[in-house]
Coordinates of C-alpha atoms in Angstrom, one line a residue:
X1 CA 21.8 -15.3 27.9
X2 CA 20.1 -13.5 24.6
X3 CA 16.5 -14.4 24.3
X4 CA 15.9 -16.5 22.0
X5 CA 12.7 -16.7 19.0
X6 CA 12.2 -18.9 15.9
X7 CA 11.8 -15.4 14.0
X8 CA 11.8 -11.7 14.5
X9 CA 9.9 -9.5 12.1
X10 CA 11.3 -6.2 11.7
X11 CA 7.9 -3.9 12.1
X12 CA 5.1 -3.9 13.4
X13 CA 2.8 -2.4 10.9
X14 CA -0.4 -3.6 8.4
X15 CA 1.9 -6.1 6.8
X16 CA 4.8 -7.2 9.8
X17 CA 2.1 -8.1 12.0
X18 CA 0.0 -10.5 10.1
X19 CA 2.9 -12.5 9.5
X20 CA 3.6 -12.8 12.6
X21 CA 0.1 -13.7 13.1
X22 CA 0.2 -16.1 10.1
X23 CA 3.8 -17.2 11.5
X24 CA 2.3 -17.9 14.8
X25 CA -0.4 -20.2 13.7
X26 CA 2.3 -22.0 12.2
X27 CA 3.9 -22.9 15.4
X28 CA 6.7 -20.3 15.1
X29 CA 7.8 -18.4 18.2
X30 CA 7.7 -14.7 16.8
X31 CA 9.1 -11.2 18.0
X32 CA 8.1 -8.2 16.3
X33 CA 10.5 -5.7 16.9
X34 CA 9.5 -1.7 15.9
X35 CA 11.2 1.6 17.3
X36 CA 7.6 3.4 16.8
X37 CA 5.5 3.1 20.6
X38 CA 3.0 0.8 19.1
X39 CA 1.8 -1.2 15.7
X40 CA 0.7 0.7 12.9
X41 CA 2.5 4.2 14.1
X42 CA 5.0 4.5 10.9
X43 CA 4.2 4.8 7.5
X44 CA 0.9 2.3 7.8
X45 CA -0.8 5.7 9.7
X46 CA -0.4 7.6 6.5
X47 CA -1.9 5.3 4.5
X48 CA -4.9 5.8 2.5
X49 CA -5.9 2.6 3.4
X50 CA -8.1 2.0 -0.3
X51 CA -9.3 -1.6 -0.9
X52 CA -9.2 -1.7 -5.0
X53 CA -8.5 -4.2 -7.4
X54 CA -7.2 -2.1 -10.6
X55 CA -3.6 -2.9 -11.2
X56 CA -1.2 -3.3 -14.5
X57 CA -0.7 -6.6 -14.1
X58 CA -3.0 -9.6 -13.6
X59 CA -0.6 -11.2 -10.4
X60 CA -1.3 -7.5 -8.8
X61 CA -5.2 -7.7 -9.6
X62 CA -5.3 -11.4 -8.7
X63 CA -3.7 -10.8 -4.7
X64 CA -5.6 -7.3 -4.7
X65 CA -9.1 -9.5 -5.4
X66 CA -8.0 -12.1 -2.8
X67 CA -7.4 -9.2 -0.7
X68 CA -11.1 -7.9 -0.6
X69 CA -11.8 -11.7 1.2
X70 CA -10.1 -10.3 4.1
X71 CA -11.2 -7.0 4.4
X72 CA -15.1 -8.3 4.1
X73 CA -14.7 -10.7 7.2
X74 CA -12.3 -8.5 9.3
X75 CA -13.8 -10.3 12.2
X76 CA -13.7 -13.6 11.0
X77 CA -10.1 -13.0 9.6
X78 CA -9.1 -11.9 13.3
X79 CA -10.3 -15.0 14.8
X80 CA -13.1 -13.2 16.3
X81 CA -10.3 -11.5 18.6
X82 CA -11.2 -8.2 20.4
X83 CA -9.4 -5.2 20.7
X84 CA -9.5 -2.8 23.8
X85 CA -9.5 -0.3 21.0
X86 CA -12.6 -1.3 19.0
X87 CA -12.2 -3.0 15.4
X88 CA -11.4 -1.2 12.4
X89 CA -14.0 -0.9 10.0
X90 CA -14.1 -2.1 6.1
X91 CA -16.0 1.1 4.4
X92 CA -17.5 -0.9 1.4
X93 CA -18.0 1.8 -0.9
X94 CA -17.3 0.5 -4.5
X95 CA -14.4 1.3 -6.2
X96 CA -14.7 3.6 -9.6
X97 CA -12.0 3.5 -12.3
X98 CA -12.6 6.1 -14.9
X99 CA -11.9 5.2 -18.6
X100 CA -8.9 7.7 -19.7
X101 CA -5.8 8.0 -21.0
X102 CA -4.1 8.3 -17.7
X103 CA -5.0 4.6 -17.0
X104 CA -4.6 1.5 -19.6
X105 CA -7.9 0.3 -18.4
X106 CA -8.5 -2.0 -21.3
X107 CA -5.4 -3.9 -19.9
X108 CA -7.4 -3.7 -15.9
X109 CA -10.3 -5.5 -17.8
X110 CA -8.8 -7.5 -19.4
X111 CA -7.4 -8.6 -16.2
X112 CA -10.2 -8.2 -14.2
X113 CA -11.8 -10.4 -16.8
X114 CA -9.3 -13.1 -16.1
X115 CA -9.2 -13.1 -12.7
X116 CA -12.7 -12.9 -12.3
X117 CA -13.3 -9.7 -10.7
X118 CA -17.2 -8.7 -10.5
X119 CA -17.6 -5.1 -12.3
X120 CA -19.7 -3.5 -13.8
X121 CA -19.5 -1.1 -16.9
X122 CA -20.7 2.4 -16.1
X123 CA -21.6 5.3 -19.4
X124 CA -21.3 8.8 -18.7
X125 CA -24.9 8.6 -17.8
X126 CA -24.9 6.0 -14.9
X127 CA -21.6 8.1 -13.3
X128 CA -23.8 11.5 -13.8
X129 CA -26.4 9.8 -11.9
X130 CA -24.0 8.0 -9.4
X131 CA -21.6 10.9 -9.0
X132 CA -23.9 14.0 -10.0
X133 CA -21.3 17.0 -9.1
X134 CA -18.8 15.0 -11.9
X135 CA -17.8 16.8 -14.9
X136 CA -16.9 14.2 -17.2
X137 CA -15.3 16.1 -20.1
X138 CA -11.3 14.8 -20.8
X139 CA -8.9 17.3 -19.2
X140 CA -5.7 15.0 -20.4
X141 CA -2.8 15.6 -20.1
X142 CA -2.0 15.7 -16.8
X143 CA -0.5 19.0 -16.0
X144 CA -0.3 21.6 -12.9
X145 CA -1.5 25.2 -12.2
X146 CA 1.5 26.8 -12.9
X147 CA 1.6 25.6 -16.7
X148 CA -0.9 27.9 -18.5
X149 CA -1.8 24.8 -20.3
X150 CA -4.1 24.1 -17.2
X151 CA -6.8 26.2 -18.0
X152 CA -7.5 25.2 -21.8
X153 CA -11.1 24.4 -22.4
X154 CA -11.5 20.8 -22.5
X155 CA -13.3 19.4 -26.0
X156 CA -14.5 16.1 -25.2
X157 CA -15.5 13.7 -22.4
X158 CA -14.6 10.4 -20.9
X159 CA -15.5 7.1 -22.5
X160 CA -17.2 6.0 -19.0
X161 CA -15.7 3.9 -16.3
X162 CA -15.5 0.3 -14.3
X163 CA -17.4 0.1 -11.1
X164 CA -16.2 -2.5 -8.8
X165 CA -18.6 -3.2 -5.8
X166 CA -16.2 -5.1 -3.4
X167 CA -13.5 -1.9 -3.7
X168 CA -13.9 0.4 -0.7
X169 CA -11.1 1.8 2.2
X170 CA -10.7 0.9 5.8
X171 CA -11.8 3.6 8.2
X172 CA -8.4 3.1 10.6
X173 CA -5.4 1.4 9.2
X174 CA -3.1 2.2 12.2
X175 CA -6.2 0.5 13.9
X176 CA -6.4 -2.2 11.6
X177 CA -2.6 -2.9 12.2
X178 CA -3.1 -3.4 16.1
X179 CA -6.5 -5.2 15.5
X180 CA -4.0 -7.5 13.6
X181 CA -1.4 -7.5 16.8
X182 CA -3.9 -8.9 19.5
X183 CA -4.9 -11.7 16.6
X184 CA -1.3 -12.4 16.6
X185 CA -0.9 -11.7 20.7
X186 CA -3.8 -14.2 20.8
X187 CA -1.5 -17.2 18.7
X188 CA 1.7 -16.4 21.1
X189 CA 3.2 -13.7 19.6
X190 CA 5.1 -11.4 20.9
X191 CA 5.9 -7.8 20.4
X192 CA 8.7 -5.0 21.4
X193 CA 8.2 -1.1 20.8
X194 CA 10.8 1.4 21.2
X195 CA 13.2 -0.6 20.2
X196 CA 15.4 0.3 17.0
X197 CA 17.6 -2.4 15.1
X198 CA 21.1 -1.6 14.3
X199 CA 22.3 -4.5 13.1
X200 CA 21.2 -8.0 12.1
X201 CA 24.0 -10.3 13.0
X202 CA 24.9 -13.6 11.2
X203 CA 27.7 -16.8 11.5
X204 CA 28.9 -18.9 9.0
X205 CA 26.8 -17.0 6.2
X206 CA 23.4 -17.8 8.4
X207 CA 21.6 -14.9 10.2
X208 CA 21.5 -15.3 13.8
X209 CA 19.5 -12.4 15.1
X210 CA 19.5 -8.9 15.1
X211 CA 21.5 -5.9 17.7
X212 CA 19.7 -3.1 19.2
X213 CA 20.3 0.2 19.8
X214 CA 20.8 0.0 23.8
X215 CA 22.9 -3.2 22.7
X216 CA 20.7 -6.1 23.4
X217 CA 21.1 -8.9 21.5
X218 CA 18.1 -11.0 20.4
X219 CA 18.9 -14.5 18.8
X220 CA 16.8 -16.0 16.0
X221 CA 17.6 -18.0 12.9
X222 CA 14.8 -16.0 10.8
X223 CA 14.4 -12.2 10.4
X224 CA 11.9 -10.5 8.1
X225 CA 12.8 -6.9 6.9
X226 CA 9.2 -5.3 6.8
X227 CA 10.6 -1.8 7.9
X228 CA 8.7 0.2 5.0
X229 CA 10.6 3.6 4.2
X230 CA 13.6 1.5 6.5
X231 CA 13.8 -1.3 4.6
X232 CA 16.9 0.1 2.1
X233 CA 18.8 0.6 5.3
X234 CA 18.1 -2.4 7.1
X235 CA 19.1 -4.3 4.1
X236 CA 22.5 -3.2 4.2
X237 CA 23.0 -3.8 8.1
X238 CA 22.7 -7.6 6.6
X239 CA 25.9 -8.9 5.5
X240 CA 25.5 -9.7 1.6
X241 CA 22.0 -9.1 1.3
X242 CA 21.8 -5.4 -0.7
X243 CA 24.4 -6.5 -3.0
X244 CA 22.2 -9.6 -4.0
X245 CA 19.3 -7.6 -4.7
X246 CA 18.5 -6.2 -8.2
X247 CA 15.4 -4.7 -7.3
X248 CA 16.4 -2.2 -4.3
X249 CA 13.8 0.3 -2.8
X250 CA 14.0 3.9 -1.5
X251 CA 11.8 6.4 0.5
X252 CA 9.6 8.9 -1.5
X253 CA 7.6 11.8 0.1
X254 CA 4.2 12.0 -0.7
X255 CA 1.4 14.2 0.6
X256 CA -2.4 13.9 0.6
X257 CA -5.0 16.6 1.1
X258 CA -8.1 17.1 2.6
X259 CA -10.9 18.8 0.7
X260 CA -14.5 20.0 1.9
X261 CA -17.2 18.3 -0.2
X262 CA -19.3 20.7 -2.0
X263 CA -22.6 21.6 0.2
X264 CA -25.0 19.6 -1.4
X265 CA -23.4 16.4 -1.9
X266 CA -23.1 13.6 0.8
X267 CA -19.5 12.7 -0.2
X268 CA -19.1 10.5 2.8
X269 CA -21.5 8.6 2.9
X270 CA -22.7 8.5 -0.8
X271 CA -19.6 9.1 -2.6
X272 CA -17.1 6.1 -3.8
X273 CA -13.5 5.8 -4.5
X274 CA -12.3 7.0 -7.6
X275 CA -9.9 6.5 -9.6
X276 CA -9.1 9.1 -12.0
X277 CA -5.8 9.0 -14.3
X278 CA -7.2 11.7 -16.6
X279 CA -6.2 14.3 -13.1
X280 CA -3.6 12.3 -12.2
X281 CA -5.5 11.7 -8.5
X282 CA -7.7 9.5 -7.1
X283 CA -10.3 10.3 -4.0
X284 CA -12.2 8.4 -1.2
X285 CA -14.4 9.8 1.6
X286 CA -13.1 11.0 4.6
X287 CA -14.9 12.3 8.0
X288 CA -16.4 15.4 7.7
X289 CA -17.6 15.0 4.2
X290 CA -14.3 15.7 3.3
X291 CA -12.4 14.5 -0.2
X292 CA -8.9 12.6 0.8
X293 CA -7.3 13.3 -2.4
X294 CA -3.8 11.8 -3.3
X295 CA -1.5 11.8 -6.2
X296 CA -1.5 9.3 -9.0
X297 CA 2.6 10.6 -9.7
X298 CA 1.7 12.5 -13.3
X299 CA 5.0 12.7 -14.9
X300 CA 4.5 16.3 -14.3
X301 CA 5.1 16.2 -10.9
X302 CA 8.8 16.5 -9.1
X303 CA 9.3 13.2 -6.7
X304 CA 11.4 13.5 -3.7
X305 CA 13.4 10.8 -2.3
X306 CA 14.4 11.3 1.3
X307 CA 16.5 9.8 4.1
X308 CA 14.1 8.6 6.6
X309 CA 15.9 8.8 9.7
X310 CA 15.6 12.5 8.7
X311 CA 12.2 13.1 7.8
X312 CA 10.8 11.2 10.8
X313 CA 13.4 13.5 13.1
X314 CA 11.9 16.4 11.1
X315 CA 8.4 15.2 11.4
X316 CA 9.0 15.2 15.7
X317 CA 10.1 17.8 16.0
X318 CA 9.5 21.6 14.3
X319 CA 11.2 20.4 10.9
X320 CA 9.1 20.9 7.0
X321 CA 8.8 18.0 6.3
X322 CA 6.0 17.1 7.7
X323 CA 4.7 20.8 6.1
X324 CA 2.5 20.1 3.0
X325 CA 3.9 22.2 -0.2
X326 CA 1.8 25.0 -1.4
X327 CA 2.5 24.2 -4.7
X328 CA 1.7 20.3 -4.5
X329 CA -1.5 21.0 -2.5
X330 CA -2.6 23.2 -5.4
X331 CA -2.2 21.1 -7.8
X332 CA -4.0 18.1 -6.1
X333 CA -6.8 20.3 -4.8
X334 CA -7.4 22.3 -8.7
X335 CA -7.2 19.5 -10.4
X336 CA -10.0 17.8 -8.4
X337 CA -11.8 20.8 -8.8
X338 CA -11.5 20.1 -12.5
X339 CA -13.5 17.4 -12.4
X340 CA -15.8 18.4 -8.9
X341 CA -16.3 22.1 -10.4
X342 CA -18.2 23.1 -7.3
X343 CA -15.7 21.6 -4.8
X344 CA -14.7 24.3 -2.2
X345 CA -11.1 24.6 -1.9
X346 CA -10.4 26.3 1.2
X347 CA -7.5 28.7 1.6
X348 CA -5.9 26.6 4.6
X349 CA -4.3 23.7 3.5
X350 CA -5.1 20.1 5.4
X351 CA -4.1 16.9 5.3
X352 CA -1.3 13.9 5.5
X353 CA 2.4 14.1 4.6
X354 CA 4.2 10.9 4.8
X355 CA 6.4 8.3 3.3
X356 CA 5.8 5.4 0.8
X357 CA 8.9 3.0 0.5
X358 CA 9.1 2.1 -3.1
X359 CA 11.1 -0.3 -5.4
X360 CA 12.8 0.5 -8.7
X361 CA 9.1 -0.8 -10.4
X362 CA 6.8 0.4 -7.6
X363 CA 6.2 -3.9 -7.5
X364 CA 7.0 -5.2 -4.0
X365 CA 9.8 -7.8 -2.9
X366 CA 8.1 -10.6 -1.3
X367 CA 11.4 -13.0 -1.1
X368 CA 14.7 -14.9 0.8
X369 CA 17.9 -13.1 0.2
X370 CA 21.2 -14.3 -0.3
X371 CA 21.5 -14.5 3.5
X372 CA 19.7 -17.7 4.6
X373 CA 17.1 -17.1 7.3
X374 CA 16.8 -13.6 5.6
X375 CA 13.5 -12.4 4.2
X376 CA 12.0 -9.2 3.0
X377 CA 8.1 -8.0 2.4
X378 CA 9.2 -3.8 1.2
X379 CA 8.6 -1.9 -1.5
X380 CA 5.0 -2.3 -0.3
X381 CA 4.1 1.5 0.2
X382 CA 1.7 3.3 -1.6
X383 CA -0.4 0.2 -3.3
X384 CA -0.1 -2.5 -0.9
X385 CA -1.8 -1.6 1.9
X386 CA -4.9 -4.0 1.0
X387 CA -3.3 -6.9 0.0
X388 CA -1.7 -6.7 3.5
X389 CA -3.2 -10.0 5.3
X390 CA -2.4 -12.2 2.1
X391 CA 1.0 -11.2 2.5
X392 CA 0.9 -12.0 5.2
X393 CA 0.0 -15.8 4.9
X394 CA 2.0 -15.6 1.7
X395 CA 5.3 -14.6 3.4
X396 CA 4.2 -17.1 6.5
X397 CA 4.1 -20.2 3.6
X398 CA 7.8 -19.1 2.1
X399 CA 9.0 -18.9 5.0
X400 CA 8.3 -22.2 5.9
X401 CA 8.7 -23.4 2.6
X402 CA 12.8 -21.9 2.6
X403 CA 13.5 -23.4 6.0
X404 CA 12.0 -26.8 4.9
X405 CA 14.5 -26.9 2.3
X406 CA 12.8 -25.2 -0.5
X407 CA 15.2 -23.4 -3.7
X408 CA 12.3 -21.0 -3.8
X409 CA 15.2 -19.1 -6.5
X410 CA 15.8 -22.2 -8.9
X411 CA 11.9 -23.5 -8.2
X412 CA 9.9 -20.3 -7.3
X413 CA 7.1 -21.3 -4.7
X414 CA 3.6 -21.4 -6.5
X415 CA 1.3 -19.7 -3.3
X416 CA -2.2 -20.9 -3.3
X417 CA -5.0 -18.5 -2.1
X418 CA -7.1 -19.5 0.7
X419 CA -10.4 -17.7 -0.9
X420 CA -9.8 -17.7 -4.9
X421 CA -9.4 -20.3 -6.7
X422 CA -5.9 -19.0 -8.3
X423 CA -2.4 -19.7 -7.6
X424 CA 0.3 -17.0 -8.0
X425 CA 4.0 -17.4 -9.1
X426 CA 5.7 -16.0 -6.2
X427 CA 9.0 -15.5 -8.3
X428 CA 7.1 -12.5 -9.4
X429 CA 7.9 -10.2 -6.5
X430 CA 11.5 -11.7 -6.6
X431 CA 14.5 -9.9 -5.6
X432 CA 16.6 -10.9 -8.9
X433 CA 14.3 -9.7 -11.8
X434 CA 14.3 -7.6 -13.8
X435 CA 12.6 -4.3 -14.2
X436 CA 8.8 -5.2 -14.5
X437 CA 8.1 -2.4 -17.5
X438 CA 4.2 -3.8 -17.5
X439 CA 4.5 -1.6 -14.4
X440 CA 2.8 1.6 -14.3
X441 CA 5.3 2.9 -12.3
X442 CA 3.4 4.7 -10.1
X443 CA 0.8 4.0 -6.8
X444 CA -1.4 2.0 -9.1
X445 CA 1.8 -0.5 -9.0

């Protein structure tokens, strides 16, 4: 006899787990299912875990600002639940967007302003006194060492930037994932690691459960893909389910690097997150006084989808990709150093090489599918990391909405926030639209 669930989740990391938390509150009986040996191991590790608000559209800034509700009552959003592991820990730094070409920030504030985001307008002045190893002079475009038009001498500086006080990063997010799997442990929800899915069964054009590797068979009428860089493939182990997407995702490679701070600046516990368009990179603190620097994906630089059965085999073994590039480290590290002139790049290159699982718009699919009992939360990597637990009760209401009897395709389901006082069209992040060219295409989603 297969055992039996109301709904298996497909991963077990920052966003599979709290809807199985939210799920489980519900009254569903949940099974998480991941082939990594515990939550948050996979692509949720890699992440940069930033808390900001500053997206292109105002449905991205809205969920990102309900998002920072979470994040500032971790405990209260846990249930007060402990972890043998300790709690991960909201950094609240503030989060820094500089005015410049590289961002449409008159479109973020204008969205910020409807939303209601608290900022605050900074001049060149307030960041100098805020951020005091900044050089604030433009060095747009973006471009990268090995064009000679790197090292032109920049003629004029930035316009100033939006601080906003709630932004920050969590300290742990693979931590932050499990602190999310005892809350959900705590509502009856259950979880199996080492286990890989190879096939998601269905009858009469209704899922029935999934197949695993060593052949057992787990029943359920609802499964959730939320297999990040996976999801592609376990899309197409679902009978109908690629084909009725229009939006499909795909793994990209990214890297992040590690940089020393400069020696007389208390980056960690001074500095904020920064988001700079003009260098095609954005920054947060890291232990050690150290700048995590990632990519803002300049035009200028090559992107490399991979297979991710591969890279993860690669990443276990002695294979590259898990190597960072000489040449991408570079150009993340000098053009910091552009605008941190007395930032110490060292000769040794440190930091993070991972995957993000994007969609053809970098906007998530948060939907059904065209297999009843078949949902999706993917093409999250990269910029949804903070809007992780309202997902999470977002997928939870759909859910329950669909199985209820819901068209959520013909009458898309309007999710109400818990903290603002917004509602969000949930057809947004549908599988069937179109291209979303208010995108911009990139992490900043």
């Amino acid at each position: 006899m297969n055992k039996k669930y109301d709904a298996i989740i497909i991963g077990a990391g920052v966003i599979g787990c709290p809807i199985a938390y939210e799920l489980s509150k519900m009254g569903y009986k949940t099974l998480n299912v991941d082939k990594l040996p515990d939550a948050g191991e996979g692509s949720t590790a890699g992440s940069c875990a930033i808390v900001r608000a500053h997206y292109s559209t105002a449905d991205g800034v809205a969920m990102a600002y309900e998002g920072f509700k979470y994040w500032l009552n971790w405990e209260n959003y846990l249930d007060n639940v402990k972890d043998e592991k300790g709690l991960a820990k909201y950094m609240n730094t503030g989060s820094l967007l500089l005015k410049s070409q590289g961002h449409d920030w008159k479109k973020v504030q204008k969205n910020y302003d409807e939303v209601g985001v608290q900022y605050e307008e900074w001049d060149n002045d307030k960041i100098k006194d805020m951020v005091p190893v900044a050089d604030l002079h433009e060095f747009w475009p973006v471009t990268r060492p090995e064009d000679p038009a790197f090292y032109n001498e920049p003629v004029k500086e930035l316009e100033g930037g939006i601080f906003c006080p709630e932004g920050g990063y969590v300290n742990d997010p693979a931590l932050s994932a499990h602190n999310i799997m005892r809350a959900a442990e705590a509502k009856g929800a259950q979880f199996l690691f080492n286990a890989e899915v190879v096939d998601i069964r269905s009858e009469n054009k209704k899922v029935t459960g999934i197949t695993l590797k060593d052949g057992t068979q787990i029943d359920a009428g609802i499964v959730v893909n939320v297999g990040g860089p996976h999801s592609f493939k376990i899309n197409k182990m679902a009978e109908g389910v690629w084909e009725g997407c229009n939006i499909k995702t795909k793994a990209l490679r990214h890297e992040v690097m590690y940089c020393p701070s400069p020696d007389d600046y208390d980056y960690l516990n001074d500095g904020y997150h920064m988001s700079d368009g003009d260098i095609g990179c954005y920054v947060r603190p890291e232990v050690g006084n150290t700048f995590l620097i990632g990519s803002e994906d300049p035009d200028c630089d090559p992107q490399e989808w991979v297979d991710p059965d591969t890279f993860y085999a690669g990443k276990g073994g002695h294979g590259k990709d898990n190597v960072l590039s000489e040449e991408q480290w570079k150009a993340q590290c000098y053009r910091l150093g552009k605008r941190i002139p007395s930032l110490q790049v060292p000769n040794q290159p440190k930091g993070v090489v991972d995957l993000y699982d994007c969609s053809d718009d970098w906007i998530p699919v948060y939907d059904k599918s065209d297999l009843p009992g078949y949902y999706m939360a993917i093409g999250t990597s990269g910029n949804q990391y903070k809007n992780a637990p309202v997902v999470g009760h977002m997928m939870a209401q759909l859910i329950d909405a669909c199985e209820k009897g819901m068209d959520h395709d013909k009458e898309p389901m309007q999710y109400k926030f818990k903290y603002t006082d917004r509602s969000t069209d949930v057809g947004f992040f549908s599988r069937k639209r179109e291209i979303n060219y208010n995108s911009s295409f990139s992490v900043n989603g």
